[in-house]
mmCIF file of C-alpha atoms in Angstrom:
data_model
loop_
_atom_site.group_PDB
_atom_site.id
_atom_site.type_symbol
_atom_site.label_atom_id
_atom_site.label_comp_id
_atom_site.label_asym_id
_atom_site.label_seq_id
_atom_site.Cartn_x
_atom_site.Cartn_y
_atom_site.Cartn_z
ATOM 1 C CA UNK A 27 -1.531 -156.666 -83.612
ATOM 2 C CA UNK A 28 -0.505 -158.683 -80.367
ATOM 3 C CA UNK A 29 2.763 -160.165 -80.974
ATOM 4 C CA UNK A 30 3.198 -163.554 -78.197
ATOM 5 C CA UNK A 31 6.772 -163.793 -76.352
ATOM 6 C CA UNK A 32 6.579 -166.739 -75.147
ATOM 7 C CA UNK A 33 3.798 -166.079 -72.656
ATOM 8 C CA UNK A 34 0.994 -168.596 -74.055
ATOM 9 C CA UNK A 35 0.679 -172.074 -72.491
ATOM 10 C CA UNK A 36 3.008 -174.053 -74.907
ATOM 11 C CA UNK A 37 0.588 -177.245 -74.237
ATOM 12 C CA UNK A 38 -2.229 -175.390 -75.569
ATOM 13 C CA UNK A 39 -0.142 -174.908 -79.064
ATOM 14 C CA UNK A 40 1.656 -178.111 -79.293
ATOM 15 C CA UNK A 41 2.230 -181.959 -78.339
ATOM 16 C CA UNK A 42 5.153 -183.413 -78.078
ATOM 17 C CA UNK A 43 5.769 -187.299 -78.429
ATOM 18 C CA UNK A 44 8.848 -189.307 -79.185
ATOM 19 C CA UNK A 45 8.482 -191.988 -82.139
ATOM 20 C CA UNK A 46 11.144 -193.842 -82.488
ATOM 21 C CA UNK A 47 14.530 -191.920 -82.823
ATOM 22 C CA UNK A 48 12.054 -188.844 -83.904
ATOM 23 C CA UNK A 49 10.760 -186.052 -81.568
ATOM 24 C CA UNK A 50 6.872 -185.990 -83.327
ATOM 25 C CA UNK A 51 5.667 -181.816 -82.250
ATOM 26 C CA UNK A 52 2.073 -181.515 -83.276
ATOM 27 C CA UNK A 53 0.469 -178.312 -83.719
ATOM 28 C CA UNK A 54 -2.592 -177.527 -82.991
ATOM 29 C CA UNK A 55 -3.218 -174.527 -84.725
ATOM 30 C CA UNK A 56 -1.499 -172.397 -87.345
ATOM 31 C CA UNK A 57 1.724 -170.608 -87.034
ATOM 32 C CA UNK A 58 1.834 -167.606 -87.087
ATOM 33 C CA UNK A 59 3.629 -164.072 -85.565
ATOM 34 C CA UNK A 60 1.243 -164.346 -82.896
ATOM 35 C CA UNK A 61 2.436 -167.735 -81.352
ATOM 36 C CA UNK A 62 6.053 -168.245 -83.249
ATOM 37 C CA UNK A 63 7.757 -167.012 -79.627
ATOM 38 C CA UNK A 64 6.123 -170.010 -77.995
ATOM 39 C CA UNK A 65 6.802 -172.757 -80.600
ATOM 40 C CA UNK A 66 10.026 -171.732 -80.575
ATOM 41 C CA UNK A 67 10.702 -172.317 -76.600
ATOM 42 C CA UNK A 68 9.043 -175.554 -77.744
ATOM 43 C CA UNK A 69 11.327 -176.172 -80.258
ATOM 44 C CA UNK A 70 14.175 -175.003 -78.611
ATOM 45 C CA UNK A 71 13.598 -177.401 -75.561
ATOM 46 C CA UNK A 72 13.217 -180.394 -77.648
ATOM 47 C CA UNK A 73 16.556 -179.703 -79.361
ATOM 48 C CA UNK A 74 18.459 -179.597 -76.203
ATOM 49 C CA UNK A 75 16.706 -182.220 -74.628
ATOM 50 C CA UNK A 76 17.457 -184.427 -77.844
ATOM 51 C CA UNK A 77 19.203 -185.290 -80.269
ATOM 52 C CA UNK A 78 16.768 -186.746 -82.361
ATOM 53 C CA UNK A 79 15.053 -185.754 -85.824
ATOM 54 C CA UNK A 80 12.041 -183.487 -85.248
ATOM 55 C CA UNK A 81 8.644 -184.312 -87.012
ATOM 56 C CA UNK A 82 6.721 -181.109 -86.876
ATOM 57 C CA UNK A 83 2.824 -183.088 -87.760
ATOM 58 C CA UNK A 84 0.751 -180.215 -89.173
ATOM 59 C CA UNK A 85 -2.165 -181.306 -89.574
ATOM 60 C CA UNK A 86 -3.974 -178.935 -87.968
ATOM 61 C CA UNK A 87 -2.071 -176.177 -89.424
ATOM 62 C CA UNK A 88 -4.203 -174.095 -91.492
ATOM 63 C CA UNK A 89 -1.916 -171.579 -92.675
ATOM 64 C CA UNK A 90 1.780 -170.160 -92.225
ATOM 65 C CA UNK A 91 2.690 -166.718 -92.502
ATOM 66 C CA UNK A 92 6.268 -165.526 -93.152
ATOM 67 C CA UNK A 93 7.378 -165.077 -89.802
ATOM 68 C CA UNK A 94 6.739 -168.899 -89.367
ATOM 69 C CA UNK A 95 8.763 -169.730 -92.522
ATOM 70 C CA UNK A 96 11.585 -167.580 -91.125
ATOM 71 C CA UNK A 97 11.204 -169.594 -87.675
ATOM 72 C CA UNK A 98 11.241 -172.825 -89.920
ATOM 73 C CA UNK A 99 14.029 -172.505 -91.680
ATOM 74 C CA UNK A 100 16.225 -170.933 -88.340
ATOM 75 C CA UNK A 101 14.960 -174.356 -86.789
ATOM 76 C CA UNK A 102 16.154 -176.595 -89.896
ATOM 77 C CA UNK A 103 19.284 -175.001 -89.979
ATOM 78 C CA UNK A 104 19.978 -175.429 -86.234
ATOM 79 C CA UNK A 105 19.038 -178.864 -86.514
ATOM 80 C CA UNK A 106 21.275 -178.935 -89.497
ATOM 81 C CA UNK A 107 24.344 -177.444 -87.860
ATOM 82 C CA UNK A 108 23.877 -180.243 -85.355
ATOM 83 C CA UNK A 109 23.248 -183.684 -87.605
ATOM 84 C CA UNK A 110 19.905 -183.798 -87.459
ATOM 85 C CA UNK A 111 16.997 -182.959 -89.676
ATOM 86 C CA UNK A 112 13.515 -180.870 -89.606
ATOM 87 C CA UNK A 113 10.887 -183.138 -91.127
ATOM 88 C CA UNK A 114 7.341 -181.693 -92.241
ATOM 89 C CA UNK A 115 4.635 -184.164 -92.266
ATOM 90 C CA UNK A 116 0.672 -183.392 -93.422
ATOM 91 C CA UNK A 117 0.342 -180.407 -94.905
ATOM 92 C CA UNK A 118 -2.879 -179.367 -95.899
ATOM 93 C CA UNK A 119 -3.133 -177.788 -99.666
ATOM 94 C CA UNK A 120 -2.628 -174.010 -98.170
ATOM 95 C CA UNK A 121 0.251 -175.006 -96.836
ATOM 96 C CA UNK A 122 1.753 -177.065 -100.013
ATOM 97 C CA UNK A 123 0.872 -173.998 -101.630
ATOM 98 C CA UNK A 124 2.964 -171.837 -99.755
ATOM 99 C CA UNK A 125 5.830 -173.759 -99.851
ATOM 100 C CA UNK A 126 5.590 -174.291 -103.603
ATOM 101 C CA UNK A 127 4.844 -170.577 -104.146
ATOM 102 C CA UNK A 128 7.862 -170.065 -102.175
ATOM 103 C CA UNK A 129 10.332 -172.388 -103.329
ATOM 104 C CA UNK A 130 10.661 -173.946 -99.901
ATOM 105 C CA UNK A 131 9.086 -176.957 -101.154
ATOM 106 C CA UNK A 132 12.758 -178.009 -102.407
ATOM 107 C CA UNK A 133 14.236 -176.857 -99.269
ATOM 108 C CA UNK A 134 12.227 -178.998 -96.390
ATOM 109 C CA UNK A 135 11.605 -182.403 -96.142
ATOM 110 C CA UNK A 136 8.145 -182.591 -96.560
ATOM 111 C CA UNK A 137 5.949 -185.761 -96.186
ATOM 112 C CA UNK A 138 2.376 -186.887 -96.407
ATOM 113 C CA UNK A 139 2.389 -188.313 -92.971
ATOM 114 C CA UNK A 140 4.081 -189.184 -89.695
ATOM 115 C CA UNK A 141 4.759 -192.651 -90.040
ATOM 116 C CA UNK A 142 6.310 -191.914 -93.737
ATOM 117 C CA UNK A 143 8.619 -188.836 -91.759
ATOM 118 C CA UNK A 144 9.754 -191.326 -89.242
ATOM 119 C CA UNK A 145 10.689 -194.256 -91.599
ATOM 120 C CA UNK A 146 13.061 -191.466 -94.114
ATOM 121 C CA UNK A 147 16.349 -191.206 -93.115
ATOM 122 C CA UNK A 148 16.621 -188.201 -94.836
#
């Protein structure tokens, strides 16, 4: 198996918009070993650029595998550590699935959609 570091066109995985005080990252395909190394130079640019909330919209997110929970909850915690939060927003039953089956589901703050993720405060 391939494993990405970093090399893959970051625009080709995600979007990145700012709504509000919220950085919005859309992904446009699941995460996975294969492209974690990217999203996270995504990630870690929109942290340091901002200090805003991050909205990660997965909507086109089929599936997660555990290296992407790992990179998930590094990225919350980061976020964490500096005051602001990791918001998950349109998750498809897979992925609800996973995090139930996991027990992440009472870890992240997961939403239906965007605009619900960029009203919560918390």
């Amino acid at each position: 198996m391939a494993v990405d570091r970093g090399n893959k066109d970051p625009a080709s995985l995600v979007t990145t918009a700012t709504v509000g005080k919220n950085t919005v990252l859309t992904l446009k395909e699941a995460l996975t070993a294969e492209n974690c190394a990217t999203f996270e130079v995504v990630v870690n640019k929109a942290i340091e650029e901002s200090p805003n909330d991050i909205v990660l919209d997965c909507k086109s997110v089929s599936f997660l595998d555990s290296k992407a929970l790992e990179l998930l909850i590094r990225i919350y915690e980061e976020l964490r550590r500096r005051g602001s939060l990791l918001k998950l927003a349109n998750l498809n039953p897979v992925c609800k699935d996973i995090f139930s089956a996991t027990r992440l589901v009472n870890f992240f703050h997961l939403y239906e959609d965007i605009a619900e993720a960029v009203r919560s405060k918390s």
